[in-house]
Every structure is written in structure tokens, then in C-alpha cells.
Amino acid sequence: MAEPGHRLSVTQGTGPELHACKESEYHYEYTACDSTGSRWRVAVPHTPGLCTSLPDPVKGTECSFSCNAGEFLDMKDQSCKPCAEGRYSLGTGIRFDEWDELPHGFASLSANMELDDSAAESTGNCTSSKWVPQGDYIASNTDECTATLMYAVNLKQSGTVNFEYYYPDSSIIFEFFVQNDQCQPNADDSRWMKTTEKGWEFHSVELNRGNNVLYWRTTAFSVWSKVSKPVLVRNIAITGVAYTSECFPCKPGTYASKKGSSFCKLCPANSYSNKGETSCHQCDPDKYSEKGSSSCNVRPACTEKDYFYTHTACDADGKTQLMYKWARPKICSEDLEGAVKLPASGEKKSCPPCNPGFFKTNNSTCQPCPYGSYSNGSDCTHCPAGTEPAVGFEYKWWNTLPTNMETTVLSGINFEYKGMTGWEVAGDHIYTATLCCCLGSSVSTAWLLELTFNFCPYRPPQSVTADTENKEVARITFVFETVCSVNCELYFMVGVNSRTNTPVETWKGSKGKQSYTYIIEENTTTSFTWAFQRTTFHEASRKYTNDVAKIYSINVTNVMNGVASYCRPCALEASDVGSSCTSCPAGYYIDRDSGTCHSCPPNTILKAHQPYGVQACVPCGPGTKNNKIHSLCYNDCIFSRNTPTRTFNYNFSALANTVTLAGGPSFTSKGLKYFHHFTLSLCGNQGRKMSVCTDNVTDLRIPEGESGFSKSITAYVCQAVIIPPEVTGYKAGVSSQPVSLADRLIGVTTDMTLDGITSPAELFHPESLGIPDVIFFYRSNDVTQSCSSGRSTTIRVRCSPQKTVPGSLSLPGTCSDGTCDGCNFHFLWESAAACPLCSVADYHAIISSCVAGIQKTTYVWREPKLCSGGISLPEQRVTICKTIDFWLKVGISAGTCTAILLTVLTCYFWKKNQKLEYKYSKLVMNATLKDCDLPAADSCAIMEGEDVEDDLIFTSKKSLFGKIKSFTSKRTPDGFDSVPLKTSSGGPDMDL
């Protein structure tokens, strides 16, 4: 364009004259669609005001018109044409496959999950928790913040959105959903993404015409020290958008060799390409590249870290040879200065023996012994009579990989190295071979080793094992070792019925030679996977190629179609052809000598995996008893405690239902609130564990109350981490990381220690009623690195008459999470139902007075009442009684009779005394006359009939007072008694 001054000098008073527009100076566009679905094609100049005479508008294609994939719409003649080489098109779609930065139109948002306004301070901690572009993909956050990746698109017709994702960690919630014009999310259950097992998964969702907002949202719930693995997303493609008027060039590292391509292919290894290439270029001999590279790297000099050793298979002579191989893919150069050469193969040596249960053939291969025989790795021997082979597999010699074992190398980002051996045999062990793990991306490569088995139905039958404390069907034991420089990890994972492998144990860093045992509890197809990751730092991965994991032996029991290294006694069953092995009934052990079945003694349970001899019957703990089939010890909610004075009986049936308890709120570093949630089942239910804890992180779409959770644990006591719905914003709270705290009941007692488990009394406030706590002791089957003896749980049941059923549960005041060491958990359950049963010693009688001939006896509880249930108070008793008037009359009558009787007796003895006194007086008088020689009077002689005379004397008529007076005056002052005498002539008396 000319300068303004120059234009004024050419033409004065008028504007400059515009030239006719050339094709290079304008482009075509469509107008907006009208109500009939029609539109017009118009020419639009690249720079307004530069030219004139644009082509006239013409009728455009229908608004629903679109081209096929690999084509674009040529606006000049409004027809579809194929893309040129080196370019691609989705037809009516767009693709996002380069993530060096966030593409135009995308937004990454972050927020704290806590919905409460009080969490504003912690919300600021989430500003950096967003989706982060990582070149070939975009990665989510790994903390408890909520990160959202958002993209808005307007579709001219119905279409789809599809993408690839990598979702390895179930401790993250990953959801994808779409909102329409009314901001209503789609109701499709596909919004909740499923975790991926190996590599990338493909996901596609249909889109409606109009505005659509796409959301990728993640939130981590790993509230413990474990760091979650991020969700990765790549290759987002959307169809149904407006027409595509041009094709897109292939990104570097890809190419399109044909016209009409709908996608670009990756360049093979040791080649590269630039943007929009039709083919890939080979790297120079001194350079290398990985698959899909945009450039080549210089090959380093080979070192000892670039090769590994292995053993060849046994040849026909029974020889094997140590051999060295370059790590694949080979990226080093042997021609550079200081490079090492591949060592020569070692001398041939005799092959190690076959594994137990196998025998060596003539061509030095190992074959399994037939059923009914066993071996130690040499010759097969038939099992003796009365025994059966203990089938399984024991791998301890590693000359070749077993036929049921697969090994591979998995790149978490790009692809799986098909046919590449990740674990190599080394005679007495297998180990992770040296590979170029630096190929790939920042998510480290994993060395996988997988074994798959079917297990035999175990005695007792499967229907019985559901009601057993020991559900062991089989067990796997392996001996391993890891040697690491930094943060390498060895995972042991278990998959059941081809479901996703679940990690059951992880070892980080270097671990000395040790063994690990896992119990299989389901009679199903089970796979075991060992995954080893050297480092998560891509830049340093080549540096740590000497990090290695070794497995020395693997022993699996009770495998269907397995082999045997020994024979075990069996129960014999008589038949016409002799005796054969059979199964003992549930709860019976096998006598080694006779081969007969015997029932376990009372209050014992049978070791299901060692049913030989009476010693296989293990005694139940105190306060427990065995079930009918001797498979578990349980408490039927009945307990007795003896003291020197009485027996206390308890019935905890009112506490048999499951109860829940949440600890105090805890907060992560980002301010996310969560609780440790406990579920307890104390006793009863025939020993069946009733507490269930679930992991619903990846199954929040399931309505509340319905089953089908991805993972659940059943136990006497279990724990889960709960994030309540008012925090998450979901309909149901998030329950994650379920853990069993009590799988079997050890015993019930009032002692503080049982079987090495202690329930310290000082953890809770002391009891004040004088009734000792009843303590339930439990153990868990889970053995972890931090809890080498497994977890244990104690529940103190305390009598509290004021707390109605079910009472209250509490955690130790000093350990709000129920445990002070992470392995031993303690609970206090206070309830009126925990008091002893009431007995006759707990009440006394109150007797009323006699009213109107009726007396009442009332029975009342002793205070304070320290019992519950048991016997009831006796009914009030009413008896007939006599009133006070009656007894008064009886008393007066009895007193009167007694007085009369005493009077009569007094008179009788008084009279008797007078007789004796008279006789005594005569004797005295006779003695006096003799001494004085007085003449004896005839009338003084004692003659017959004297009694009559006495009567006359004492019946002389005197008053009672006179008789008494005469009696008292008979003794004279000189000490002699005066005796009245009669004269012979009957004259008056004379006193001597």
C-alpha cells in the first residue's frame, strides 16, 4: 500500500483506486445457517480495503454437509478432495495429539474438594494442581485437589469424542462427562472411568448437535504417604464440528505416505521425521532413535550396563552354557573409544536338576511326573499305599522359563515390547535383564513376570469353606531380593478370573533375600504378576540399569494338574479292588498310622491345610467354642466369669449387630477432610464375619445401598478412609483403602493379655463400678512389612447401666485413630447390655407390717443396679397374719395362768416346809428332855396316827396374818424354838 502522502499527490480530493482482488488475496467462508438449514458461500479478503471486485456470493452446501475422513472441503468448487501426502484430516473432526503446551481452546482449572467456605485458606494450596502438558500426552494432578481439563465445542451435527487414557491408580477418581446447552451433564454411566491394566485404553462418547463442553476431572484420595500415579490422556479427537477446509500436517515423528490419510503413522526406531513428512529418514549409523522420534541421538559407548547374561537351554548332552546378550534395543556403539565388547560365552556345564515333580528325559528336557508319583527332580516314584501326591509347582532351578510363565517389558506410555524377554534365567534364580529402559517417556518401564494357575477343590468342600475361619485353598511362597540405587519398586499383584491385577504388596528400595507368602482363598483361575520398576526418573534411567530384582524360588500348592515332590497320608476307603484315598468329613483329621478319619475333640478347630494327627486340631481360646464342622472358633455372645463368692453370667446378644464408629476428622496437607471409619461385629452369627468395608472410588456411579463395589473386605472389624458427601459433592461419600483389622477371634476373657495381644487399661477412662471389663481379642490375617505379626484388635466391653442398647463406642484418647502403632487397635464399648445377667444375689426382700390380717413381701433390686437381663424380680407375696389385739389377749391369758400356777406351787411348798419344820421341832424337843431328865409326857410319844394329830395342830383356827405372826415368833430370844404343847387334860397351851 502506498504512503498516504503519495496517494494524495496522485489523486486529489478522491480515494485511491482499488484493484481487482486476486485469488491469493481472499478466501471463502460460509454464512451462518438460517432456519431452513441453508447458507451462502462468500469471499472474504485477507486484508479488508486492499482490493475490490470479489466474487459474488453463491448458494452454499447444506449445513449438514461434511466430507469423509482423509478429505477436505475445497471451497472454490464446494467439493471434497483427498488430503495430500504428509497431511491428514478427520473429515468433520479435529485432533489434539501434540501437548507441548495447552492447545488453544482448552482450560485447566483447579479447586479444593472441600466445599465449605471455611476452607478458603486451604483452597489456595490447589492453584498449582492442574493438568500439565507433557509432550505426547497431558497428565493429571496427583494430590487431593480437584483438577479439571475443559474444552468447549459447537457441533453442526451429531458426533463423537474419543481419546486414549492411562489410569493405573484406583486411589484417584477419574471422570469424563459432557454438558449440553442447558449445562446439564450427560447421564451416561461412562463418565466414571475404569482403571487400565496394561498400557492405554480407548474411550469414546457420542455428542449431540450444538454446544458441548467436555470435562476431564480427577481427584486423588490417597490420604496416606503413598503418592498416586497420574492419569494420562492423549490423542483427543472430536467429530461433528464444522467443515474442514484444509488438512493438517503430520506432527514430527510421524508421516503419511498416501493421499487421503485420516491419520499419520509413527516412524520406526532408528528413524525420524519433521513436520508434514511423507516418509521417515534413517538415522546415521552412529545415532539412534526410538519409535516416533523427531530427531536422532548420538550412540554412547557400550559399557557393562548394556549387556546381560543368561543360560542356554540344556542340549542333548545335558549341558548348558552361560551366554551374554546385548540389551534390546541396542543403543550403544562398540566402535567408540573405551567401549566394551560383548564377553565370550562361558564353558558348557552340566545342567541343574529338574525342578521337584519333574524328571529328565533322554534329550535332557524336563517333563512332569504322571499323577500318583513324585520326584525330587530326578526319577519319578509311585506314591506308597495309603498316600496321595501333594500336587503343586515348586520352581527353584531356572534353566528355562516354565511353560505357564510369561515375561515381557511394558512401557506405560507408548507400547508393549512384544516378544521381548524382561526376566532372564540364571541357574538358581531369575532376574530382570538389562534393557534400554530409557526408550519411552517419563513413566518408567516395568519388567513383568506372570504365572497363571487353576486350583483344585480343597477339602473341605467349597460349600463348607464359606463357614470357616481358615479359607485357605492354596498358598504361594517365593524368595526374592532387590538391589537398587534409588527408588526402585517391586510389586506383587494377584488377578482372579482374568480381572484386573490388584497389588497386594510392594517393596521399595533394596531388600535382602527374604520370603513372602500369600494365601489363596478362592478356587478360581488366579494369575500372579511380579512387576519391577527401576526408577521413575526418565533422565536417569540409563544410569540405574544395574538395579535388579531376583526371584530364587516360587512354590505354589494345590494346583490342578500340578506335580508332586512328596506324597502325604490320606484317608482310606475300602472297595472291591482294595483301598483308595478319599476325603475325610469336615472337622475330621487323618490318622497317619491307620489312615482312618477321626473327629476333632470338642472346642478345637482343624487346620485345613495340615489335617494329619490329633495335633492338627487346635484348641479354641477362652470364652469361645468350635462350630459343628470344627472350622472356626466363635463366641455365641455368652460369657461366664467365676469369683469365690458367685458366678457372673453375660449375654451380649443385644450387641451382635454391626456398629460403626468414625474417628475424629483428619486433614491432608491440602486441607482435605477425611475420617477413619470403623465397622465392628462383636460376636454371634455362628462366627460369620459381618463387618464390610468397601472401596468405591472407581464405582461412585452405583446407587447408594446397592452392591457391586469394586473391592470389599469382610471381617469382624474393618477400617476404611471416608470422605463424606458434603465434602466430595457426590451423592455418596468416598470410601477407600479398606483394611481388615480382625479376621479371627482369639478369645474372650477379663485378662488384659491373651496370646501376645495386650489391651492396656490406661488407654481408656477407668471403670468405677467394680465390674471388670470383658475383652474380645482378634487377629488379622494380613501380614505387612510394618506389621510383621499381622494386625490385632481388642474390644473392651464395659458395664454401663446408664447407657441403653447398643451403648457407645469410643477410641483411645491418646490415639484418635484407634491405634498408637498402626498394628494394634483398641476399642471401648460401654452399654447396659454389657452388664452381668441378673441373679438372686442382685435383689432383696422388703416385708411390710401386718395390716388387717395381711402382710406383704416386696422384692427390689439392690442399688446401684449392676445387672441386666437374666431373671426378673419375683412377684409381690401376700400372707395372712394375726393382729396385735389377739396377741394381747393371748398374753394376758397366759400371764394369768402363769400367776395361778405360781401361787399354787408357792402354797404347796410352804405347806411342805411346815411339815418339815414340825418334825424338826419334835426332834429338838426330845433331845432337850433327855438332857434334863424330865419325865416324858405320854402325849409326846410319836404314835400311830400322828399325822392326824398334826392336822389338828395346824388346823387351829387362826387368821392368815396370825399364822404368819406365830410362825415368826416361834423362835425365842435364846435361840431355841418355842413349841406349843397341849396338856393331857386339854388345858390351855403353855410355852416352854
Short mmCIF file of C-alpha atoms in Angstrom, two decimals, residues 185-600:
data_model
loop_
_atom_site.label_atom_id
_atom_site.label_comp_id
_atom_site.label_asym_id
_atom_site.label_seq_id
_atom_site.Cartn_x
_atom_site.Cartn_y
_atom_site.Cartn_z
CA PRO A 185 -24.34 -33.28 32.26
CA ASN A 186 -24.94 -36.44 30.33
CA ALA A 187 -26.42 -39.27 32.40
CA ASP A 188 -24.23 -41.91 30.84
CA ASP A 189 -22.51 -44.21 33.32
CA SER A 190 -19.40 -43.99 31.16
CA ARG A 191 -18.45 -40.78 32.95
CA TRP A 192 -16.74 -42.92 35.60
CA MET A 193 -13.60 -44.27 34.02
CA LYS A 194 -12.25 -47.75 34.77
CA THR A 195 -8.64 -48.32 35.71
CA THR A 196 -6.38 -49.64 32.97
CA GLU A 197 -4.47 -52.88 33.30
CA LYS A 198 -1.79 -52.65 30.64
CA GLY A 199 -0.95 -49.60 28.59
CA TRP A 200 -3.51 -47.26 27.08
CA GLU A 201 -7.26 -47.72 26.80
CA PHE A 202 -9.57 -46.20 24.18
CA HIS A 203 -12.74 -44.33 25.21
CA SER A 204 -15.48 -42.85 23.02
CA VAL A 205 -18.65 -40.87 23.84
CA GLU A 206 -21.38 -39.67 21.49
CA LEU A 207 -22.03 -35.91 21.26
CA ASN A 208 -25.22 -34.10 20.38
CA ARG A 209 -25.54 -31.29 17.87
CA GLY A 210 -25.00 -27.85 19.36
CA ASN A 211 -22.76 -26.65 22.15
CA ASN A 212 -20.88 -29.29 24.13
CA VAL A 213 -18.46 -28.72 26.98
CA LEU A 214 -16.10 -31.60 27.66
CA TYR A 215 -14.72 -32.20 31.16
CA TRP A 216 -11.86 -34.43 32.28
CA ARG A 217 -11.81 -34.30 36.11
CA THR A 218 -9.52 -36.01 38.62
CA THR A 219 -9.27 -36.06 42.40
CA ALA A 220 -6.83 -38.16 44.40
CA PHE A 221 -7.85 -39.81 47.66
CA SER A 222 -4.53 -41.23 48.81
CA VAL A 223 -4.52 -39.66 52.26
CA TRP A 224 -1.57 -41.72 53.42
CA SER A 225 2.07 -41.35 52.46
CA LYS A 226 1.66 -43.11 49.12
CA VAL A 227 1.83 -40.81 46.09
CA SER A 228 -0.79 -41.58 43.46
CA LYS A 229 0.16 -42.18 39.84
CA PRO A 230 -1.29 -39.54 37.49
CA VAL A 231 -3.95 -40.09 34.87
CA LEU A 232 -2.64 -39.56 31.34
CA VAL A 233 -4.72 -38.51 28.32
CA ARG A 234 -3.65 -38.24 24.67
CA ASN A 235 -4.96 -38.20 21.09
CA ILE A 236 -8.23 -36.37 21.74
CA ALA A 237 -10.36 -36.43 18.59
CA ILE A 238 -13.73 -34.71 18.10
CA THR A 239 -16.04 -35.30 15.14
CA GLY A 240 -19.16 -33.41 14.13
CA VAL A 241 -17.57 -29.96 14.08
CA ALA A 242 -17.85 -27.54 11.17
CA TYR A 243 -16.45 -28.46 7.79
CA THR A 244 -12.70 -28.91 7.41
CA SER A 245 -11.42 -26.67 4.63
CA GLU A 246 -7.83 -27.84 4.90
CA CYS A 247 -5.81 -30.86 6.01
CA PHE A 248 -3.43 -30.85 8.96
CA PRO A 249 0.28 -31.63 8.54
CA CYS A 250 1.64 -34.72 10.30
CA LYS A 251 3.45 -33.86 13.51
CA PRO A 252 7.20 -34.56 13.84
CA GLY A 253 7.94 -38.25 14.30
CA THR A 254 5.02 -39.28 12.09
CA TYR A 255 4.36 -39.45 8.36
CA ALA A 256 1.59 -40.03 5.80
CA SER A 257 2.80 -41.69 2.62
CA LYS A 258 -0.56 -41.82 0.83
CA LYS A 259 -3.18 -39.31 -0.25
CA GLY A 260 -6.42 -39.20 1.71
CA SER A 261 -4.90 -40.21 5.08
CA SER A 262 -7.05 -39.90 8.18
CA PHE A 263 -4.08 -40.31 10.50
CA CYS A 264 -0.29 -40.31 10.48
CA LYS A 265 1.89 -43.32 11.23
CA LEU A 266 4.77 -43.39 13.74
CA CYS A 267 8.28 -43.54 12.41
CA PRO A 268 10.03 -46.84 13.25
CA ALA A 269 13.00 -47.00 15.60
CA ASN A 270 16.29 -45.53 14.35
CA SER A 271 14.46 -43.12 12.04
CA TYR A 272 12.90 -39.66 12.34
CA SER A 273 10.71 -37.17 10.51
CA ASN A 274 9.92 -33.47 10.51
CA LYS A 275 6.52 -31.86 10.36
CA GLY A 276 4.39 -32.79 7.34
CA GLU A 277 6.70 -35.56 6.08
CA THR A 278 5.65 -38.23 3.60
CA SER A 279 8.34 -40.67 4.82
CA CYS A 280 10.87 -41.13 7.61
CA HIS A 281 14.60 -40.63 7.36
CA GLN A 282 17.06 -43.21 8.66
CA CYS A 283 19.44 -42.17 11.39
CA ASP A 284 23.16 -42.20 10.74
CA PRO A 285 24.97 -45.35 11.89
CA ASP A 286 26.39 -43.57 14.92
CA LYS A 287 22.97 -42.36 16.02
CA TYR A 288 19.74 -43.96 17.21
CA SER A 289 16.14 -43.04 17.94
CA GLU A 290 13.08 -44.59 19.47
CA LYS A 291 9.83 -45.17 17.71
CA GLY A 292 8.04 -41.95 16.78
CA SER A 293 11.08 -39.71 17.14
CA SER A 294 11.57 -36.32 15.57
CA SER A 295 15.38 -36.48 15.82
CA CYS A 296 18.24 -38.89 16.36
CA ASN A 297 20.56 -39.17 19.35
CA VAL A 298 24.28 -39.96 19.35
CA ARG A 299 25.04 -43.54 20.37
CA PRO A 300 27.08 -43.75 23.61
CA ALA A 301 29.98 -46.12 24.07
CA CYS A 302 28.93 -49.59 25.27
CA THR A 303 29.52 -50.39 28.94
CA GLU A 304 28.89 -53.34 31.24
CA LYS A 305 25.42 -51.94 31.80
CA ASP A 306 24.45 -52.59 28.19
CA TYR A 307 24.55 -56.38 28.24
CA PHE A 308 23.20 -59.16 30.44
CA TYR A 309 23.80 -62.85 30.95
CA THR A 310 21.55 -65.86 30.56
CA HIS A 311 21.78 -69.64 30.39
CA THR A 312 21.08 -71.64 27.30
CA ALA A 313 18.63 -74.49 27.35
CA CYS A 314 20.05 -77.93 28.05
CA ASP A 315 21.34 -79.66 24.96
CA ALA A 316 21.14 -83.37 24.18
CA ASP A 317 24.25 -83.98 26.28
CA GLY A 318 22.71 -82.36 29.35
CA LYS A 319 24.96 -79.31 29.09
CA THR A 320 24.16 -75.63 29.45
CA GLN A 321 26.22 -72.55 28.73
CA LEU A 322 26.49 -69.06 30.17
CA MET A 323 25.81 -66.59 27.39
CA TYR A 324 25.91 -62.78 27.19
CA LYS A 325 23.49 -60.69 25.15
CA TRP A 326 23.17 -57.03 24.31
CA ALA A 327 20.29 -55.20 25.90
CA ARG A 328 17.48 -54.63 23.41
CA PRO A 329 17.01 -52.34 21.71
CA LYS A 330 20.73 -51.81 21.40
CA ILE A 331 21.61 -48.11 21.53
CA CYS A 332 25.32 -48.23 22.33
CA SER A 333 28.28 -48.43 19.94
CA GLU A 334 31.13 -50.93 20.19
CA ASP A 335 33.33 -48.91 17.86
CA LEU A 336 33.84 -45.88 20.06
CA GLU A 337 36.89 -45.38 22.19
CA GLY A 338 36.56 -47.06 25.60
CA ALA A 339 33.61 -49.20 24.53
CA VAL A 340 33.46 -52.73 25.89
CA LYS A 341 32.91 -55.79 23.76
CA LEU A 342 30.36 -58.48 24.42
CA PRO A 343 32.04 -61.13 26.60
CA ALA A 344 32.52 -64.56 25.14
CA SER A 345 30.18 -67.31 26.18
CA GLY A 346 31.22 -69.43 29.12
CA GLU A 347 32.18 -73.06 29.16
CA LYS A 348 29.49 -75.68 28.93
CA LYS A 349 28.46 -77.11 32.29
CA SER A 350 26.10 -79.79 33.45
CA CYS A 351 22.52 -78.66 33.58
CA PRO A 352 20.98 -78.23 37.01
CA PRO A 353 18.48 -80.89 38.04
CA CYS A 354 14.87 -80.63 37.09
CA ASN A 355 12.51 -78.95 39.46
CA PRO A 356 10.71 -81.18 42.01
CA GLY A 357 7.95 -83.19 40.42
CA PHE A 358 9.74 -83.39 37.05
CA PHE A 359 12.09 -85.94 35.55
CA LYS A 360 14.79 -85.62 32.91
CA THR A 361 14.20 -87.24 29.52
CA ASN A 362 16.78 -88.73 27.19
CA ASN A 363 17.18 -85.45 25.35
CA SER A 364 17.84 -83.64 28.67
CA THR A 365 14.50 -81.88 28.82
CA CYS A 366 12.35 -81.88 31.95
CA GLN A 367 8.89 -83.43 31.86
CA PRO A 368 6.29 -83.67 34.66
CA CYS A 369 5.84 -86.94 36.50
CA PRO A 370 2.48 -88.66 35.95
CA TYR A 371 -0.19 -88.29 38.58
CA GLY A 372 0.24 -90.64 41.50
CA SER A 373 4.01 -90.28 41.55
CA TYR A 374 6.55 -87.80 42.84
CA SER A 375 10.20 -86.84 42.33
CA ASN A 376 12.93 -84.64 43.70
CA GLY A 377 13.96 -83.62 40.20
CA SER A 378 15.38 -86.92 39.01
CA ASP A 379 13.34 -90.11 38.65
CA CYS A 380 9.63 -90.46 39.34
CA THR A 381 8.49 -92.74 42.18
CA HIS A 382 4.96 -94.03 42.78
CA CYS A 383 3.32 -92.91 45.97
CA PRO A 384 3.11 -95.69 48.61
CA ALA A 385 -0.21 -97.21 49.51
CA GLY A 386 -2.25 -95.00 51.80
CA THR A 387 -0.73 -91.80 50.44
CA GLU A 388 -1.52 -89.35 47.68
CA PRO A 389 0.65 -86.82 45.81
CA ALA A 390 0.70 -83.27 47.19
CA VAL A 391 0.24 -81.54 43.84
CA GLY A 392 1.62 -78.11 43.14
CA PHE A 393 4.63 -76.50 41.50
CA GLU A 394 7.99 -75.72 43.03
CA TYR A 395 10.39 -73.77 40.86
CA LYS A 396 13.90 -73.47 42.25
CA TRP A 397 16.07 -74.30 39.23
CA TRP A 398 15.95 -71.82 36.37
CA ASN A 399 17.45 -73.17 33.19
CA THR A 400 14.40 -72.29 31.12
CA LEU A 401 11.23 -70.44 31.95
CA PRO A 402 8.29 -72.73 32.84
CA THR A 403 5.67 -73.17 30.13
CA ASN A 404 2.97 -71.45 32.22
CA MET A 405 5.15 -68.39 32.85
CA GLU A 406 5.26 -65.32 30.63
CA THR A 407 7.63 -62.40 30.78
CA THR A 408 7.59 -59.13 28.92
CA VAL A 409 8.50 -55.47 29.20
CA LEU A 410 5.75 -52.88 29.38
CA SER A 411 6.16 -49.22 28.56
CA GLY A 412 3.50 -47.29 30.39
CA ILE A 413 3.24 -44.70 27.62
CA ASN A 414 3.76 -45.97 24.12
CA PHE A 415 3.56 -49.71 23.66
CA GLU A 416 4.33 -53.14 24.95
CA TYR A 417 7.54 -54.73 23.72
CA LYS A 418 6.01 -57.87 22.27
CA GLY A 419 8.21 -60.94 22.47
CA MET A 420 10.89 -59.14 24.45
CA THR A 421 12.12 -61.06 27.46
CA GLY A 422 12.11 -58.98 30.59
CA TRP A 423 13.23 -61.65 33.08
CA GLU A 424 16.18 -63.92 32.29
CA VAL A 425 17.08 -67.31 33.75
CA ALA A 426 20.34 -67.63 35.68
CA GLY A 427 20.54 -71.18 37.03
CA ASP A 428 19.46 -70.78 40.64
CA HIS A 429 17.40 -67.62 40.09
CA ILE A 430 15.73 -65.39 37.51
CA TYR A 431 16.37 -61.68 37.33
CA THR A 432 15.34 -58.53 35.48
CA ALA A 433 17.53 -58.30 32.41
CA THR A 434 19.27 -55.13 31.25
CA LEU A 435 17.11 -53.30 28.74
CA CYS A 436 17.19 -49.84 27.31
CA CYS A 437 14.53 -48.57 29.63
CA CYS A 438 15.42 -45.05 28.60
CA LEU A 439 13.31 -45.53 25.48
CA GLY A 440 9.85 -44.23 26.09
CA SER A 441 8.83 -41.40 28.32
CA SER A 442 9.00 -40.26 31.89
CA VAL A 443 6.75 -43.05 33.13
CA SER A 444 9.21 -45.84 33.75
CA THR A 445 9.26 -49.19 32.07
CA ALA A 446 8.05 -52.23 34.02
CA TRP A 447 9.51 -55.72 33.87
CA LEU A 448 6.59 -58.15 34.11
CA LEU A 449 6.61 -61.81 35.12
CA GLU A 450 3.27 -63.61 35.16
CA LEU A 451 2.16 -67.06 36.34
CA THR A 452 -1.37 -68.44 35.97
CA PHE A 453 -2.85 -71.43 37.81
CA ASN A 454 -6.12 -73.26 38.34
CA PHE A 455 -6.53 -74.62 41.86
CA CYS A 456 -8.03 -77.93 42.96
CA PRO A 457 -11.21 -78.02 45.04
CA TYR A 458 -9.87 -78.23 48.56
CA ARG A 459 -11.07 -80.34 51.45
CA PRO A 460 -13.47 -79.48 52.98
CA PRO A 461 -15.80 -78.79 50.02
CA GLN A 462 -16.27 -75.27 48.81
CA SER A 463 -19.71 -75.04 50.41
CA VAL A 464 -18.06 -75.58 53.76
CA THR A 465 -15.19 -73.16 53.31
CA ALA A 466 -17.64 -70.28 53.39
CA ASP A 467 -18.20 -71.10 57.06
CA THR A 468 -14.61 -71.42 58.11
CA GLU A 469 -12.02 -69.28 59.79
CA ASN A 470 -9.28 -70.60 57.50
CA LYS A 471 -10.45 -70.27 53.90
CA GLU A 472 -7.10 -71.35 52.50
CA VAL A 473 -7.39 -73.09 49.17
CA ALA A 474 -3.71 -72.83 48.34
CA ARG A 475 -0.67 -70.68 49.03
CA ILE A 476 2.19 -69.23 47.05
CA THR A 477 5.59 -68.63 48.61
CA PHE A 478 8.50 -67.02 46.83
CA VAL A 479 12.01 -65.99 47.81
CA PHE A 480 13.27 -62.74 46.30
CA GLU A 481 15.88 -59.99 46.51
CA THR A 482 16.16 -56.46 45.13
CA VAL A 483 19.31 -54.40 44.59
CA CYS A 484 18.54 -50.74 43.96
CA SER A 485 20.44 -47.48 43.78
CA VAL A 486 17.43 -45.17 44.11
CA ASN A 487 13.66 -45.57 44.37
CA CYS A 488 13.06 -48.85 42.55
CA GLU A 489 9.93 -50.83 43.39
CA LEU A 490 8.87 -54.47 43.20
CA TYR A 491 5.12 -55.12 43.03
CA PHE A 492 3.40 -58.44 43.66
CA MET A 493 -0.08 -58.48 42.12
CA VAL A 494 -2.91 -61.02 42.06
CA GLY A 495 -5.67 -61.28 39.47
CA VAL A 496 -8.74 -63.52 39.82
CA ASN A 497 -10.75 -64.78 36.83
CA SER A 498 -8.93 -62.50 34.40
CA ARG A 499 -9.90 -59.41 36.39
CA THR A 500 -7.56 -56.52 36.88
CA ASN A 501 -4.45 -57.39 38.81
CA THR A 502 -4.55 -55.95 42.31
CA PRO A 503 -1.27 -55.10 44.09
CA VAL A 504 -1.12 -56.95 47.41
CA GLU A 505 2.40 -55.98 48.47
CA THR A 506 5.09 -53.54 47.40
CA TRP A 507 8.78 -53.43 48.30
CA LYS A 508 10.68 -50.17 47.80
CA GLY A 509 14.44 -49.86 47.60
CA SER A 510 16.96 -52.63 48.24
CA LYS A 511 15.65 -55.69 50.09
CA GLY A 512 17.79 -58.55 51.28
CA LYS A 513 16.96 -62.13 50.41
CA GLN A 514 13.61 -62.92 52.03
CA SER A 515 10.42 -64.90 51.52
CA TYR A 516 6.80 -63.86 51.19
CA THR A 517 3.64 -65.99 51.41
CA TYR A 518 0.20 -65.19 50.03
CA ILE A 519 -2.92 -67.23 50.87
CA ILE A 520 -5.34 -68.05 48.03
CA GLU A 521 -8.93 -68.21 49.27
CA GLU A 522 -10.85 -68.75 46.02
CA ASN A 523 -10.96 -71.87 43.86
CA THR A 524 -10.66 -69.94 40.61
CA THR A 525 -8.19 -69.17 37.86
CA THR A 526 -5.60 -66.95 39.51
CA SER A 527 -2.70 -65.07 37.98
CA PHE A 528 0.34 -63.81 39.86
CA THR A 529 2.38 -60.95 38.48
CA TRP A 530 5.72 -59.54 39.59
CA ALA A 531 6.39 -56.04 38.23
CA PHE A 532 9.72 -54.30 38.75
CA GLN A 533 10.33 -50.60 38.09
CA ARG A 534 13.86 -49.30 38.32
CA THR A 535 13.18 -45.59 38.57
CA THR A 536 10.55 -43.02 37.73
CA PHE A 537 13.15 -40.53 36.53
CA HIS A 538 13.46 -40.85 32.77
CA GLU A 539 16.59 -38.77 32.53
CA ALA A 540 18.49 -41.06 34.87
CA SER A 541 17.08 -44.40 33.77
CA ARG A 542 20.17 -45.49 31.88
CA LYS A 543 22.29 -44.66 34.91
CA TYR A 544 20.40 -47.13 37.07
CA THR A 545 20.35 -50.12 34.72
CA ASN A 546 22.31 -52.15 37.29
CA ASP A 547 19.29 -52.10 39.58
CA VAL A 548 17.88 -55.60 39.56
CA ALA A 549 15.22 -57.83 41.09
CA LYS A 550 15.87 -61.53 41.63
CA ILE A 551 13.50 -64.39 42.37
CA TYR A 552 15.12 -67.55 43.68
CA SER A 553 12.17 -69.88 44.14
CA ILE A 554 8.39 -69.99 43.71
CA ASN A 555 6.31 -72.66 45.45
CA VAL A 556 2.57 -72.96 44.77
CA THR A 557 0.42 -75.63 46.49
CA ASN A 558 -2.76 -77.47 45.49
CA VAL A 559 -2.54 -76.69 41.77
CA MET A 560 -4.79 -78.52 39.35
CA ASN A 561 -2.71 -80.71 37.01
CA GLY A 562 0.31 -79.96 39.17
CA VAL A 563 3.24 -82.18 40.08
CA ALA A 564 4.36 -83.55 43.42
CA SER A 565 7.65 -83.51 45.27
CA TYR A 566 6.32 -85.78 48.06
CA CYS A 567 3.30 -87.88 48.99
CA ARG A 568 1.15 -87.30 52.02
CA PRO A 569 -1.04 -89.71 54.02
CA CYS A 570 -4.66 -89.86 53.01
CA ALA A 571 -7.89 -91.28 54.38
CA LEU A 572 -8.53 -94.79 53.03
CA GLU A 573 -11.81 -96.03 51.66
CA ALA A 574 -12.35 -99.76 51.31
CA SER A 575 -13.58 -101.08 47.95
CA ASP A 576 -13.78 -104.34 46.00
CA VAL A 577 -10.38 -103.74 44.45
CA GLY A 578 -8.69 -102.70 47.69
CA SER A 579 -8.43 -99.37 49.38
CA SER A 580 -8.25 -95.92 47.80
CA CYS A 581 -7.83 -92.39 49.02
CA THR A 582 -10.90 -90.44 49.96
CA SER A 583 -11.76 -87.23 51.74
CA CYS A 584 -12.49 -87.10 55.45
CA PRO A 585 -15.70 -85.35 56.51
CA ALA A 586 -15.44 -81.77 57.60
CA GLY A 587 -13.90 -81.50 61.07
CA TYR A 588 -12.13 -84.86 60.87
CA TYR A 589 -8.38 -85.45 60.82
CA ILE A 590 -6.44 -88.31 59.28
CA ASP A 591 -4.65 -90.80 61.49
CA ARG A 592 -1.24 -91.31 59.91
CA ASP A 593 -0.93 -94.92 61.03
CA SER A 594 -4.34 -96.31 60.19
CA GLY A 595 -5.45 -93.88 57.51
CA THR A 596 -8.81 -93.53 59.24
CA CYS A 597 -10.74 -90.35 59.93
CA HIS A 598 -11.31 -89.12 63.48
CA SER A 599 -13.35 -86.18 64.70
CA CYS A 600 -11.52 -83.37 66.40
#
